[in-house]
PDB file of C-alpha atoms in Angstrom:
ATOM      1  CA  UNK A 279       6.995  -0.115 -18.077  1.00 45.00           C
ATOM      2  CA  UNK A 280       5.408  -0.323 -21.452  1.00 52.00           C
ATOM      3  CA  UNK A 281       1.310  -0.280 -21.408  1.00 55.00           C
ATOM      4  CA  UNK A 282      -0.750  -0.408 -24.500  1.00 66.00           C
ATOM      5  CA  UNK A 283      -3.950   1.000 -22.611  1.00 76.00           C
ATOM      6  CA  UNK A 284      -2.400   4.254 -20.634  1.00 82.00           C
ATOM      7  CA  UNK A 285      -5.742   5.431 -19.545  1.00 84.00           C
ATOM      8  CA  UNK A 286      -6.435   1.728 -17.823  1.00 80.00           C
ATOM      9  CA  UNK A 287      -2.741   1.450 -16.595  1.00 80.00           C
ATOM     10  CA  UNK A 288      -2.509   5.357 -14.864  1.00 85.00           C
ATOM     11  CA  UNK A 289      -6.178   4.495 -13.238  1.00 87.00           C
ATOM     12  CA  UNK A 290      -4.029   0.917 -11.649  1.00 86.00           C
ATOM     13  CA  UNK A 291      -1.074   2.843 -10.288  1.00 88.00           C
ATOM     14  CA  UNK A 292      -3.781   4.321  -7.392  1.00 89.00           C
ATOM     15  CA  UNK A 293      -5.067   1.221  -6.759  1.00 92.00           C
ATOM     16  CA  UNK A 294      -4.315  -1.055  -3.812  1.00 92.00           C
ATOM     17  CA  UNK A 295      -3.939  -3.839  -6.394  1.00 92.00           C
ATOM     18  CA  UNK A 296      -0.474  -1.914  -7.811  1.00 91.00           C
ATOM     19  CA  UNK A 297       0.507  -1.547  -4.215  1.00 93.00           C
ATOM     20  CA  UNK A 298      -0.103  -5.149  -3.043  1.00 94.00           C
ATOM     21  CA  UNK A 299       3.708  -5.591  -3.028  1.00 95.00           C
ATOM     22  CA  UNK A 300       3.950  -3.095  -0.243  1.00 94.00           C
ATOM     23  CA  UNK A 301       1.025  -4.352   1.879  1.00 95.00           C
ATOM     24  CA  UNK A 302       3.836  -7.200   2.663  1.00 97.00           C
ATOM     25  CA  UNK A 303       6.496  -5.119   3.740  1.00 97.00           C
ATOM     26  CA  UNK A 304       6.629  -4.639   7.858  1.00 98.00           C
ATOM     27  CA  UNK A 305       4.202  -2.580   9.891  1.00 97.00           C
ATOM     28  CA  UNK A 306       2.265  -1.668   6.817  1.00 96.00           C
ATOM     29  CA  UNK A 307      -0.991  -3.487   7.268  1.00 95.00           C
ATOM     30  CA  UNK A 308      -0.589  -4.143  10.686  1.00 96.00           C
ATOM     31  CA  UNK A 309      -4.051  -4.972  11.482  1.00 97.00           C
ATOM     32  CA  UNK A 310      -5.164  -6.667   8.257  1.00 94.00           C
ATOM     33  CA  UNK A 311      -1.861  -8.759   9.155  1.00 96.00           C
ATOM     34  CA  UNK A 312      -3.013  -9.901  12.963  1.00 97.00           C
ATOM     35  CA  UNK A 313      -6.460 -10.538  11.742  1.00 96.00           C
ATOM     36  CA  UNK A 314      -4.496 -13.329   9.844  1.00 94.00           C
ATOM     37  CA  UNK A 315      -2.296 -14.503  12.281  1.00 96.00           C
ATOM     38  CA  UNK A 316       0.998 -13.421  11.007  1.00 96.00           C
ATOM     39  CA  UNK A 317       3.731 -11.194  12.460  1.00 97.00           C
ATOM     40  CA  UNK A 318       3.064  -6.973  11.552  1.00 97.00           C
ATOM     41  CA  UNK A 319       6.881  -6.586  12.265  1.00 98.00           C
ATOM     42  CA  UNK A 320       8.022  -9.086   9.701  1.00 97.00           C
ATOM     43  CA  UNK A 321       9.002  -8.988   6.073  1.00 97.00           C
ATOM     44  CA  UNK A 322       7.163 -11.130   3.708  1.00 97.00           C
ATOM     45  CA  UNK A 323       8.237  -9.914   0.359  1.00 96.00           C
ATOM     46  CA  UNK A 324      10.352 -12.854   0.196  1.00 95.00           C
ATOM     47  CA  UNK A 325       8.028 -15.398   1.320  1.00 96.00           C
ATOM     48  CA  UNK A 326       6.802 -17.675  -1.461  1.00 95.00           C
ATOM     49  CA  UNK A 327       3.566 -18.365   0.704  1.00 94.00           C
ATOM     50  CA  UNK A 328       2.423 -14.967   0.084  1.00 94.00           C
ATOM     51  CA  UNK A 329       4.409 -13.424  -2.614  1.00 96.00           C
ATOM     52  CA  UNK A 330       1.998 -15.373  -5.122  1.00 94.00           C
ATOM     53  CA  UNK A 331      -1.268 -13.330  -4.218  1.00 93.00           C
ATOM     54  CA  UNK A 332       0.544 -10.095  -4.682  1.00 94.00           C
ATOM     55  CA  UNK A 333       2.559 -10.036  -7.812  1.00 94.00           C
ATOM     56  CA  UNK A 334       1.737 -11.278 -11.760  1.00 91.00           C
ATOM     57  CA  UNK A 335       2.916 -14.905 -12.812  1.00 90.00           C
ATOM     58  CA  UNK A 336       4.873 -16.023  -9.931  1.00 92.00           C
ATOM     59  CA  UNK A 337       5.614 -19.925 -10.432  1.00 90.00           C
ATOM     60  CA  UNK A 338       4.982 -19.151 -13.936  1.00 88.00           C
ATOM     61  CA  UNK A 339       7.527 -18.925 -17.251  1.00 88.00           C
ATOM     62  CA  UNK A 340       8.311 -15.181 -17.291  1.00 87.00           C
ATOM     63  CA  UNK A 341       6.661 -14.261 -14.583  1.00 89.00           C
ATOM     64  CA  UNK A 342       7.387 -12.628 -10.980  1.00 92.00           C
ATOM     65  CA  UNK A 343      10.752 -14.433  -8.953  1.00 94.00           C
ATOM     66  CA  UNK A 344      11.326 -13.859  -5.438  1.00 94.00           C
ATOM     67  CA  UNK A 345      15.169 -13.980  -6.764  1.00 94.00           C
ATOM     68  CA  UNK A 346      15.192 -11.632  -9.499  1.00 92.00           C
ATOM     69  CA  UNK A 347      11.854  -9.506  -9.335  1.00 90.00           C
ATOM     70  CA  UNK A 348      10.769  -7.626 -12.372  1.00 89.00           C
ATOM     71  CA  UNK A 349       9.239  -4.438 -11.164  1.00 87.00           C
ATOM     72  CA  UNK A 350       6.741  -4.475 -13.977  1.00 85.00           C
ATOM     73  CA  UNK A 351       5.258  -7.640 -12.715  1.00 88.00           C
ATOM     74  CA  UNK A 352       4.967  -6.310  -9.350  1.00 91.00           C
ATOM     75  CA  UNK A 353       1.755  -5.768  -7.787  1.00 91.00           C
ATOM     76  CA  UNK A 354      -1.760  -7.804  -9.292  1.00 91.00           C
ATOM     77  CA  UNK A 355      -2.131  -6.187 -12.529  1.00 86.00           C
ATOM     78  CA  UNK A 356      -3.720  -6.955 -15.591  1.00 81.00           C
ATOM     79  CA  UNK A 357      -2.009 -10.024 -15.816  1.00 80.00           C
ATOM     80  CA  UNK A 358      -3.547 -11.251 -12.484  1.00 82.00           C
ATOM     81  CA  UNK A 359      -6.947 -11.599 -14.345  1.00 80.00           C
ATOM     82  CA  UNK A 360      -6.251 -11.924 -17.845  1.00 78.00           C
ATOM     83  CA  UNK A 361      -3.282 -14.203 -18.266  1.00 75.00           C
ATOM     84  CA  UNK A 362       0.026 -13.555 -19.820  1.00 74.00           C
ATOM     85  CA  UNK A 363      -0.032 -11.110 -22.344  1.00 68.00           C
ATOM     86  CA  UNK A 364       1.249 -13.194 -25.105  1.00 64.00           C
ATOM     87  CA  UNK A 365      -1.886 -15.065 -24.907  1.00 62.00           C
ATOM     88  CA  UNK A 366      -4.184 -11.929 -25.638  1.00 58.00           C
ATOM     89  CA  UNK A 367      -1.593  -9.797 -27.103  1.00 57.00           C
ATOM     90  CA  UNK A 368      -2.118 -11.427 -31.101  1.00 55.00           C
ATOM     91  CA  UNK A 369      -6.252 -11.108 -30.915  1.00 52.00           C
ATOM     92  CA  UNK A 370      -6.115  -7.503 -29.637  1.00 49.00           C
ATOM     93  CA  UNK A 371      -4.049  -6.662 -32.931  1.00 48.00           C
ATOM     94  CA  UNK A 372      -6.317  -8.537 -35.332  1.00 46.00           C
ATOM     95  CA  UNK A 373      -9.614  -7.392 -33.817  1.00 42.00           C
ATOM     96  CA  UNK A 374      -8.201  -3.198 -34.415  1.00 43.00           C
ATOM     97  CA  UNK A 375      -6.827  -4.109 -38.120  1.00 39.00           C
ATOM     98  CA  UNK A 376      -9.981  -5.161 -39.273  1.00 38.00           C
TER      99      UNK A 376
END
C-alpha cells in the first residue's frame, strides 16, 4: 500500500477505522452486534448491507467489491472522508510546487 502522508497513514493502522473490516467478521463485536439486532455468530464481510460502512468506495468506480476486494481499500480510510484520491491528488501537487 502506497501512502503519500506515512506519518497520517501509520497513526490509521491503530485505529478502529483500519480495522472496521474485522468488526464484521463472527464473534468479534458481539455485543455492539446484538445491540443492533444482528447475529454475533455470522459473517458479514460479504454482505452488501454492511460492507459499505466499513470499506472505501464500495458501489463506486475503483472502489471496494465484495467480489474482488482490494486490501488497500479495506477499512474507512482517508478515502471515507475525502473522496477518491484522483480528485485531490492534482491540487496537493500544485499547492507544494509553488
Amino acid at each position: 500500500m502506497q501512502f503519500r502522508h506515512k506519518a497520517q497513514a501509520q497513526s490509521w493502522k491503530d485505529t478502529a477505522h483500519a480495522k472496521a473490516m474485522e468488526s464484521l467478521k463472527p464473534n468479534v463485536k458481539t455485543e455492539a452486534k446484538q445491540k443492533a439486532k444482528l447475529d454475533p455468530a455470522k459473517d458479514y464481510t460479504q454482505d452488501k448491507d454492511c460492507v459499505g460502512c466499513h470499506v472505501d468506495g464500495f458501489g463506486q468506480k475503483g472502489g471496494y467489491t465484495i467480489e474482488s476486494p482490494k486490501p488497500m481499500l479495506t477499512g474507512v480510510g482517508c478515502e471515507s472522508c475525502h473522496g477518491p484520491g484522483r480528485n485531490f491528488r492534482g491540487s496537493s501537487q500544485k499547492r507544494t510546487s509553488l
